[in-house]
Amino acid sequence: MGALTVAFHGDIQGLEQGIGILAGEMGFQWAEDGLPIKVEKTSGQLEASLTEGNGLIRFQENIHFFRALGLFIEALAEGDSFQLMEEPQFTMNGIMIDSSRNGVIKVEEIKRMLRIMAVMGLNVMMLYTEDTFEVKSRPYFGYMRGRYTHDELKECDDYAVLLGIEMIPCMQTLAHLSEALKWSFAEPMKDSADILLVGNEETYTFIEEMVDAISAPFRSKRIHIGMDEAMSLGLGNYLSINGYRKRHDIMNEHLVRVKEIVSNKGLKPMLWSDMYFRLASQFGGYYDTEAVITEDMIKDMPKDAQLVYWDYYHQHTEEYETFISKHKEFGCDVIFAGGIWTWSGTMVNYKISFNTTNSGLTACKRQGIKEVFATLWGDNGTETNVFSALLGLQLYAEHGYSRELDTEKLYKRFAFCTKADADAFMDLTAMDVTPVNPEEYKHLPPNPSKFLLWQDILIGLFDRQVDGMNLGPHYETLASKYAGYRDQNESWAFIFDMPHKLAEVLAIKADIGNRIKKSYDKDDRISLQQIVQDVLPVLEVKVRELRNAHRKQWFSTYKAFGWEVIDLRYGGLLARIDSAMQRLREYLDGETDTIEELEAERLYFDGPKRPHGSVLGWSNQYRRIISASPQ
């Protein structure tokens, strides 16, 4: 059977190049003698139908056309007559990719993501850039961080518009600027290590330079100006210069100045909402149901700036509805930002992503919120590859075209849009949702694959956490599974090869610290000898294989800058395996009577936001995982 050919006629002006880009993705050719498809631009529902050999696509926005085209090609493979109707639930539905925590996604991979988004029907992409874009007047801004040039961002925007996708510039204008403010040029503009000095004229010159640089490559007249999590606002250099002022007043003063800058350039700003709620809370909490939004706060908030309510944590629709209602009190448009959990460590967590997304987006539909997007953060070094979140993108897309989520349709659409198996992607979560912690979500979702990978073999800050859990067999099973997924999902082999190698490492390493400690405590030298001779050398080989797979995965997706951080983590892990073997040999050979690290008592790991006791829990900071000593 020959290649599928189709012939479009009707309202296709402005769609031709996008059709050409996606033809290969969807497996068809455009030819005059192909299956006729009439294209009609209209309002309301999108439609993809085929009757007696004649196709029809109706759409309102260009992104709806590409979604409908995908539905048409998908349905065509299953029958010669169909009518599919969908009602868009949101006017904006897209993603924000973190490009500031070392993983700066390459231009070609941004284009790859845009193609997938177009078939899914997602119409907005933001690249979260704190200092990873070029400001020519500030050579140290983004220096050696893989920053985007003007031409790179323009190339992405030019490509996105062909697919009906808006790229919105995204920056920070108050906090989260530690990587820029660490350089000498920023000293006069610093309130604290990561917060700009409000009221300083040089600060606003700098902000204007940033706004010019980040907005120039894009067609969009919208801009995300950040301004979240500025908890120490006004308490650093600002306090020394100006004395104490209410942070609410400082915040609004700054917002007025920033808004003036962007408005003068014809841009409409959006900003994270959390600081307004933290300042209204007696304990500084964002999700404080007792927080009182005062009339002064409402009055001072510019009504032409949009508040972005971010929430990736709540499990119940009613909770989201409560906070949406509180946001509406400000009288400005509300945008909802959920999250696909790519920031816990080595692997995406779909269990909590699905729970929170289903509740959050259902609340948005009930409350009439028309603009939503999913964040894909890369906390602590972007160890999780951004493409592992594709199933989460499909979840947002299917919510976006249906009042009620159809899970069976979600899985089918994912197979068509990505050429991948949804179950395989879902199973990435098994790296952290193990048989011993399937329901452990009272605080943050456990991430044992991160802390068990990086924790030290001899010091073992998490050894007591996993004592007696026998996680080795779980990871052995996963290693075999991921190898199969790698071979079955050819286009995404790089996504599954890394966790395959990681599971092989954890099958040994998850329990090795406790094995060594117990053998040492019993003075079981035969067991220790076997660990030194047979186990640790194999672990060393497996870690090297993991490092190579992770490096290949990184360079397939991201610029080179930032990999050095993860490379050093692997180097440290390998060095400590070597030191562990050396220390054990010295003990076994009688060169030392004790191993100090193994003499020490093992305690449960104690850290912020962690449940205490014999649960796996969550820890996402490498520096806290590897040692109790400062680095």
XYZ file of C-alpha atoms in Angstrom:
631
model
C 0.000 0.000 0.000
C 1.400 3.397 -0.991
C 1.866 6.441 1.169
C -1.257 8.305 2.184
C -1.863 11.364 0.028
C -4.344 14.131 0.788
C -5.401 17.291 -1.009
C -6.415 20.368 0.986
C -8.668 23.077 -0.363
C -10.520 25.971 1.215
C -9.264 28.174 4.059
C -5.646 27.035 4.125
C -3.899 30.381 3.805
C -1.198 30.607 6.455
C -1.340 26.863 7.156
C 0.655 25.570 4.199
C 4.114 25.635 5.787
C 2.864 24.085 9.007
C 1.194 21.297 7.012
C 4.482 20.702 5.229
C 6.367 20.506 8.537
C 3.919 18.028 10.071
C 3.307 15.836 7.019
C 6.274 13.647 7.870
C 5.305 13.509 11.532
C 1.815 12.275 10.682
C 2.758 10.062 7.751
C 1.032 11.689 4.766
C 1.858 13.586 1.598
C 0.078 16.573 0.085
C -0.798 15.909 -3.561
C -3.481 17.304 -5.857
C -4.876 13.837 -6.582
C -5.014 12.843 -2.912
C -7.980 12.349 -0.635
C -9.861 15.675 -0.737
C -10.116 17.548 2.565
C -12.136 20.730 2.696
C -10.821 23.231 5.239
C -13.236 25.751 6.779
C -12.339 28.440 9.271
C -15.249 29.025 11.602
C -16.003 29.720 15.253
C -16.821 27.252 17.980
C -16.048 23.547 17.894
C -13.334 21.991 15.787
C -14.317 19.093 13.525
C -12.566 16.318 11.635
C -14.846 14.154 9.496
C -14.898 11.882 6.465
C -18.047 11.048 4.495
C -18.139 9.127 1.208
C -14.522 9.822 0.475
C -14.642 13.538 1.239
C -12.866 14.981 4.244
C -13.736 18.072 6.258
C -11.779 20.020 8.867
C -13.378 22.951 10.665
C -11.333 25.129 13.002
C -11.202 28.518 14.699
C -7.530 29.034 15.582
C -4.590 27.667 13.605
C -3.656 25.365 16.483
C -7.152 23.838 16.284
C -6.518 23.011 12.641
C -3.347 21.086 13.428
C -5.063 19.236 16.281
C -7.987 18.392 13.956
C -5.601 17.304 11.211
C -4.007 14.865 13.645
C -7.414 13.551 14.660
C -8.294 13.105 10.983
C -5.148 11.162 10.071
C -5.451 9.049 13.221
C -9.101 8.178 12.527
C -8.415 7.493 8.853
C -6.277 4.531 9.828
C -9.269 2.983 11.599
C -12.140 3.531 9.164
C -13.460 5.216 6.043
C -16.236 7.183 7.739
C -16.135 9.254 10.907
C -17.131 12.555 12.480
C -15.118 13.882 15.396
C -16.115 17.050 17.252
C -14.219 18.757 20.052
C -14.864 21.892 22.086
C -11.747 23.843 23.158
C -11.894 24.510 26.888
C -9.069 27.057 27.088
C -7.864 29.952 24.942
C -4.292 29.343 26.125
C -2.970 25.883 26.911
C 0.730 25.172 26.795
C 3.984 24.630 28.635
C 6.809 26.441 30.363
C 10.197 24.749 30.015
C 12.812 25.534 32.653
C 15.938 26.723 30.838
C 17.593 28.281 33.879
C 18.646 25.354 36.046
C 21.516 24.177 33.844
C 19.504 22.363 31.162
C 19.175 24.830 28.268
C 17.202 22.969 25.636
C 18.736 23.152 22.141
C 16.989 24.985 19.300
C 16.435 21.814 17.266
C 14.888 20.111 20.286
C 12.626 23.101 20.910
C 11.418 22.632 17.334
C 10.865 18.943 17.994
C 8.774 19.822 21.033
C 6.812 22.397 19.036
C 5.916 19.817 16.383
C 4.604 17.429 19.032
C 2.688 20.237 20.725
C 1.036 21.224 17.450
C -0.320 17.729 16.849
C -1.522 17.612 20.446
C -3.176 21.023 20.087
C -1.144 23.021 22.635
C -0.719 26.641 21.628
C 1.811 28.320 23.965
C 5.439 27.692 24.855
C 7.467 29.687 27.359
C 11.160 29.194 28.000
C 11.810 30.099 31.621
C 14.982 32.177 31.344
C 16.417 33.899 34.404
C 19.823 34.742 32.949
C 19.981 32.333 30.002
C 19.407 34.873 27.263
C 21.853 37.338 25.773
C 21.951 40.951 26.976
C 24.694 42.461 24.841
C 25.397 45.326 27.245
C 26.018 42.821 30.070
C 28.572 40.217 28.906
C 28.540 38.390 32.252
C 24.756 37.951 32.180
C 24.386 34.247 31.418
C 28.138 33.864 30.926
C 29.078 30.182 30.411
C 25.474 29.188 31.098
C 24.361 28.281 27.570
C 22.385 31.503 27.126
C 20.230 31.911 24.017
C 21.176 34.466 21.413
C 18.609 36.770 19.817
C 18.856 34.779 16.575
C 18.281 31.439 18.323
C 15.118 32.670 20.008
C 13.888 34.303 16.798
C 14.433 31.037 14.937
C 12.265 29.253 17.497
C 9.549 31.909 17.291
C 9.562 31.851 13.484
C 9.077 28.091 13.596
C 6.388 28.174 16.290
C 4.168 30.632 14.433
C 4.004 28.270 11.448
C 2.429 25.695 13.786
C -0.078 28.019 15.420
C 1.948 28.304 18.640
C 2.732 31.525 20.500
C 6.090 31.796 22.233
C 5.867 34.174 25.184
C 9.078 35.686 26.616
C 9.628 34.750 30.249
C 12.059 36.423 32.645
C 12.574 37.517 36.249
C 12.429 41.141 37.352
C 12.814 40.846 41.134
C 14.017 37.544 42.641
C 15.494 34.257 41.346
C 18.425 36.161 39.855
C 21.288 34.722 41.915
C 23.147 33.480 38.823
C 23.180 36.995 37.387
C 23.713 38.892 40.633
C 26.794 36.850 41.588
C 28.887 38.869 39.113
C 30.536 42.177 40.022
C 28.476 44.241 37.560
C 25.387 43.615 39.704
C 26.718 44.762 43.096
C 24.990 48.193 43.017
C 21.668 46.506 42.135
C 21.530 43.825 44.846
C 19.153 43.786 47.772
C 20.280 40.253 48.661
C 21.984 37.363 46.870
C 19.069 36.721 44.497
C 16.858 39.838 44.775
C 17.192 43.149 42.948
C 17.395 46.421 44.850
C 14.004 48.117 44.512
C 14.062 51.894 44.014
C 17.602 51.973 42.645
C 17.641 53.653 39.216
C 20.403 51.358 37.943
C 18.095 48.441 38.740
C 15.475 49.757 36.339
C 18.025 50.471 33.630
C 19.085 46.844 33.955
C 15.492 45.587 33.875
C 14.806 47.619 30.744
C 17.861 46.111 29.073
C 16.621 42.632 29.983
C 13.093 43.360 28.744
C 14.431 44.661 25.431
C 16.665 41.608 24.985
C 14.106 38.932 25.853
C 11.131 40.471 24.037
C 12.822 41.477 20.782
C 13.015 37.962 19.222
C 9.318 37.210 19.762
C 6.134 38.306 17.998
C 4.095 38.000 21.169
C 2.991 41.165 22.920
C 2.768 39.326 26.218
C 5.598 38.866 28.697
C 6.026 36.925 31.937
C 7.895 39.125 34.428
C 8.222 36.566 37.259
C 8.449 38.310 40.693
C 7.860 35.138 42.754
C 9.405 33.864 45.987
C 11.077 37.146 46.979
C 10.797 36.204 50.645
C 13.672 38.429 51.853
C 12.562 41.456 49.846
C 13.566 44.697 51.548
C 15.579 42.955 54.265
C 19.065 43.197 52.780
C 20.792 46.247 51.331
C 17.376 47.842 50.898
C 16.902 47.829 54.684
C 20.289 49.499 55.224
C 19.510 52.239 52.703
C 15.826 52.880 53.323
C 15.014 51.452 56.703
C 12.128 49.056 57.257
C 9.094 49.305 54.995
C 6.175 46.955 54.511
C 7.110 44.472 51.847
C 3.672 44.842 50.289
C 4.471 48.510 49.618
C 7.908 47.684 48.241
C 6.411 45.016 45.997
C 3.781 47.308 44.558
C 6.237 50.158 44.067
C 8.457 47.814 42.086
C 5.596 46.349 40.071
C 4.465 49.838 39.027
C 7.957 50.623 37.729
C 8.359 47.298 35.922
C 4.875 47.511 34.454
C 5.668 51.018 33.161
C 8.751 49.656 31.397
C 6.917 46.808 29.670
C 3.806 48.876 28.890
C 5.917 51.534 27.192
C 7.106 48.784 24.872
C 3.563 47.668 24.085
C 3.799 44.513 26.199
C 1.151 43.038 28.513
C 2.672 41.515 31.667
C 1.793 38.457 33.684
C 3.410 37.664 37.035
C 3.414 34.900 39.616
C 0.899 35.604 42.378
C 2.537 33.994 45.401
C 4.117 37.080 46.967
C 0.745 38.796 47.370
C -0.622 35.781 49.201
C 2.514 35.288 51.293
C 2.358 38.920 52.409
C -1.316 38.446 53.346
C -0.535 35.325 55.393
C 0.424 35.467 59.056
C 3.043 32.757 58.493
C 4.101 33.669 54.946
C 2.316 30.747 53.315
C 1.158 30.792 49.705
C -1.677 28.322 50.239
C -2.990 29.806 53.477
C -6.789 29.627 53.415
C -6.879 32.138 56.285
C -4.882 34.769 54.397
C -6.820 38.028 54.160
C -6.608 39.955 50.887
C -7.100 43.558 52.026
C -8.755 46.357 50.081
C -5.388 48.122 49.846
C -3.804 45.086 48.193
C -6.665 44.841 45.708
C -6.587 48.582 44.993
C -2.833 48.678 44.406
C -2.728 45.682 42.062
C -2.646 46.893 38.401
C -5.717 45.467 36.688
C -3.995 45.071 33.306
C -1.364 42.737 34.740
C -2.369 39.075 34.912
C -1.821 37.011 38.043
C -0.459 33.501 37.537
C -1.663 31.095 40.229
C 0.841 28.251 40.419
C -0.078 25.096 42.263
C 1.320 21.582 41.745
C 0.484 20.175 45.156
C -3.197 19.929 46.019
C -5.061 16.698 45.423
C -8.682 17.904 45.507
C -10.591 20.032 43.004
C -12.274 22.030 45.771
C -8.895 23.205 47.074
C -7.996 24.652 43.684
C -11.403 26.290 43.411
C -10.860 27.987 46.775
C -7.596 29.559 45.658
C -8.921 30.494 42.221
C -11.722 32.379 43.987
C -9.177 34.180 46.153
C -7.237 35.206 43.039
C -10.386 36.566 41.436
C -10.714 39.030 44.331
C -7.896 41.062 42.784
C -10.108 41.879 39.815
C -7.569 40.954 37.137
C -7.366 38.030 34.733
C -6.163 34.817 36.356
C -3.877 32.273 34.667
C -3.402 28.814 36.160
C 0.014 27.128 36.132
C 0.142 23.468 37.089
C 3.116 21.171 36.882
C 4.436 17.956 35.421
C 6.742 16.726 38.186
C 10.134 16.741 36.459
C 11.967 18.340 39.372
C 12.099 15.669 42.070
C 15.386 14.265 40.836
C 16.193 11.643 38.255
C 12.688 10.770 37.032
C 9.295 12.292 36.272
C 6.540 11.483 38.767
C 3.323 10.878 36.851
C 1.359 9.690 39.852
C 1.299 13.077 41.524
C 1.294 14.894 38.151
C -1.953 13.201 37.108
C -3.587 13.632 40.508
C -2.834 17.336 40.764
C -3.453 18.111 37.083
C -6.831 16.387 36.968
C -7.963 18.273 40.055
C -6.466 21.598 38.992
C -7.753 21.654 35.426
C -11.195 20.444 36.482
C -11.319 23.387 38.881
C -10.262 25.755 36.079
C -13.123 24.560 33.890
C -15.619 24.969 36.708
C -14.338 28.437 37.539
C -14.131 29.693 33.963
C -10.331 30.034 33.851
C -9.414 30.222 30.172
C -5.607 30.310 30.286
C -3.500 27.471 31.670
C -0.034 26.032 31.246
C 2.122 23.245 32.660
C 5.499 24.009 34.215
C 8.414 21.629 33.658
C 10.965 22.657 36.272
C 14.535 21.354 36.447
C 15.449 21.963 40.092
C 18.942 21.063 41.261
C 20.575 20.527 37.903
C 17.880 19.234 35.521
C 18.619 15.563 36.065
C 15.260 14.608 34.488
C 15.056 14.961 30.712
C 12.307 17.317 29.566
C 10.970 14.871 26.951
C 10.123 12.385 29.694
C 7.231 14.768 30.482
C 5.467 14.193 27.132
C 2.651 12.173 28.666
C 1.928 15.130 30.923
C 1.670 17.387 27.877
C -0.855 15.003 26.384
C -2.806 15.146 29.645
C -3.043 18.927 29.370
C -4.020 18.659 25.710
C -6.849 16.189 26.306
C -8.187 18.260 29.193
C -8.051 21.207 26.819
C -10.469 19.705 24.313
C -12.920 17.892 26.572
C -15.069 18.808 29.556
C -14.377 15.366 31.039
C -11.077 13.549 30.599
C -11.228 10.331 28.553
C -8.221 8.265 29.662
C -8.541 5.728 26.848
C -8.484 8.553 24.306
C -5.518 10.110 26.108
C -3.471 6.929 25.664
C -4.464 6.520 22.002
C -3.693 10.141 21.206
C -0.304 9.852 22.935
C 0.616 6.907 20.718
C -0.308 8.940 17.634
C 1.232 12.268 18.682
C 4.537 10.888 19.987
C 4.908 7.398 18.453
C 5.382 6.113 21.986
C 3.678 3.855 24.497
C 1.886 5.689 27.310
C 2.317 2.773 29.717
C 6.067 2.897 29.187
C 6.196 6.595 30.054
C 3.894 6.099 33.020
C 6.220 3.388 34.307
C 9.079 5.894 34.619
C 7.426 6.828 37.912
C 8.093 3.336 39.292
C 11.655 4.477 39.908
C 10.307 6.451 42.873
C 6.908 4.879 43.590
C 8.187 1.557 44.898
C 6.325 -1.383 46.508
C 7.195 -0.004 49.952
C 5.855 3.538 49.406
C 2.924 3.439 46.935
C 0.762 5.803 49.022
C 3.384 7.981 50.705
C 2.236 11.492 49.727
C 1.591 13.264 53.002
C 4.305 15.832 52.357
C 6.229 15.759 49.067
C 6.388 12.753 46.720
C 9.286 10.461 47.661
C 12.291 10.486 45.338
C 14.491 7.574 46.432
C 16.059 7.230 42.984
C 17.830 10.540 43.575
C 19.055 10.193 47.126
C 19.930 6.493 46.763
C 21.955 7.266 43.651
C 24.038 10.079 45.119
C 24.282 9.187 48.812
C 27.705 8.109 50.035
C 28.410 4.421 50.478
C 30.323 4.763 53.748
C 28.440 7.683 55.343
C 24.957 6.721 54.123
C 22.757 9.577 55.329
C 19.709 7.685 54.033
C 20.739 4.167 55.042
C 18.381 3.999 57.990
C 15.584 5.282 55.754
C 15.769 2.153 53.579
C 16.964 -0.366 56.163
C 15.004 -3.599 55.717
C 13.082 -2.388 52.663
C 14.961 -4.700 50.271
C 14.621 -2.426 47.244
C 17.201 -4.302 45.162
C 14.732 -6.750 43.557
C 12.384 -3.879 42.665
C 15.129 -2.130 40.719
C 16.250 -5.390 39.100
C 12.732 -5.821 37.723
C 12.660 -2.209 36.547
C 16.000 -2.571 34.772
C 14.564 -5.374 32.663
C 11.350 -3.396 32.007
C 13.151 -0.256 30.907
C 15.387 -2.259 28.570
C 12.244 -3.551 26.896
C 10.709 -0.066 26.706
C 13.937 1.229 25.175
C 13.819 -1.388 22.440
C 10.071 -0.966 21.794
C 10.055 2.854 21.609
C 12.716 3.503 19.009
C 12.249 7.271 18.767
C 12.593 7.603 22.518
C 15.323 5.045 23.245
C 17.422 7.773 24.893
C 14.611 8.397 27.383
C 14.585 4.773 28.575
C 18.251 3.796 28.314
C 19.258 6.143 31.125
C 16.668 4.782 33.635
C 17.566 1.240 32.509
C 21.157 1.903 33.551
C 20.032 3.767 36.688
C 17.881 0.831 37.797
C 20.881 -1.484 37.332
C 22.903 0.802 39.610
C 20.173 1.041 42.245
C 19.634 -2.724 42.230
C 23.070 -2.844 43.878
C 23.421 0.522 45.540
C 20.015 0.840 47.244
C 21.031 -1.666 49.916
C 24.834 -1.637 49.744
C 25.393 0.843 52.588
C 23.336 -1.212 55.026
C 25.001 -4.441 53.865
C 28.427 -2.969 54.522
C 27.433 -1.492 57.889
C 25.832 -4.722 59.158
C 28.752 -6.851 58.005
C 31.162 -4.464 59.698
C 29.173 -4.415 62.948
C 29.250 -8.247 63.041
C 32.906 -8.274 61.933
C 31.808 -10.532 59.076
C 35.041 -10.288 57.100
C 34.002 -12.918 54.582
C 31.004 -10.803 53.607
C 33.086 -7.628 53.488
C 35.692 -9.373 51.335
C 32.980 -10.484 48.921
C 31.621 -6.922 48.732
C 35.080 -5.518 47.983
C 36.008 -8.160 45.431
C 32.695 -8.817 43.671
C 30.050 -6.179 44.428
C 31.734 -2.777 44.437
C 33.736 -3.379 41.223
C 30.478 -4.301 39.454
C 28.809 -1.205 40.904
C 31.662 0.927 39.596
C 31.168 -0.475 36.091
C 27.412 0.093 36.278
C 27.898 3.713 37.389
C 30.214 4.326 34.437
C 27.599 2.874 32.087
C 24.933 5.061 33.678
C 27.090 8.159 33.317
C 27.601 7.422 29.614
C 23.868 6.882 29.050
C 22.983 10.037 30.966
C 25.588 12.029 29.041
C 24.198 10.787 25.735
C 20.679 11.700 26.862
C 21.773 15.176 27.954
C 23.605 16.056 24.757
C 20.690 14.848 22.644
C 18.497 17.507 24.258
C 20.474 20.286 25.929
C 23.379 22.586 25.263
C 26.710 21.486 26.743
C 26.747 24.021 29.578
C 25.362 22.548 32.782
C 26.389 18.963 32.084
C 29.640 19.638 33.924
C 27.651 19.816 37.180
C 26.156 16.344 36.735
C 29.465 15.047 35.395
C 31.123 16.138 38.640
C 28.420 14.320 40.602
C 29.221 11.109 38.768
C 32.925 11.760 39.230
C 32.358 12.176 42.957
C 30.312 8.984 43.111
C 33.026 7.013 41.340
C 35.710 8.516 43.578
C 33.782 7.528 46.700
C 33.285 3.965 45.453
C 37.046 3.816 45.004
C 37.608 5.236 48.496
C 35.128 2.760 49.991
C 37.012 -0.165 48.426
C 40.321 1.250 49.657
C 39.037 1.801 53.201
C 37.582 -1.707 53.377
C 40.801 -3.264 52.026
C 42.830 -1.435 54.665
C 40.531 -2.827 57.343
C 40.583 -6.367 55.944
C 44.394 -6.273 55.564
C 44.845 -5.154 59.148
C 46.213 -1.710 58.252
C 43.540 -0.099 60.427
C 41.491 -1.431 63.320
C 38.380 0.627 62.623
C 36.563 2.443 59.859
C 35.347 5.650 61.470
C 32.464 6.160 59.043
C 31.062 2.719 59.853
C 31.444 3.191 63.592
C 28.963 6.093 63.475
C 25.311 5.492 64.350
C 22.792 5.692 61.492
C 19.939 8.148 62.094
C 16.878 8.900 60.013
C 17.528 11.694 57.584
C 16.308 14.968 59.039
C 15.482 17.823 56.704
C 12.863 20.446 55.815
C 9.512 19.143 54.590
C 10.435 15.533 55.339
C 8.338 13.144 57.423
C 10.390 11.648 60.223
C 10.922 7.957 60.683
C 10.874 4.859 58.512
C 9.429 6.335 55.322
C 11.327 7.105 52.149
C 10.470 10.799 52.004
C 11.851 13.458 49.706
C 15.222 15.171 49.425
C 16.166 17.086 46.304
C 19.387 18.923 47.147
C 22.558 17.112 46.103
C 24.625 18.964 48.703
C 22.345 17.660 51.490
C 22.368 14.108 50.120
C 26.085 13.457 49.778
C 27.418 14.702 53.095
C 26.566 16.266 56.440
C 29.612 18.513 56.014
C 29.577 21.878 54.223
C 30.775 21.966 50.644
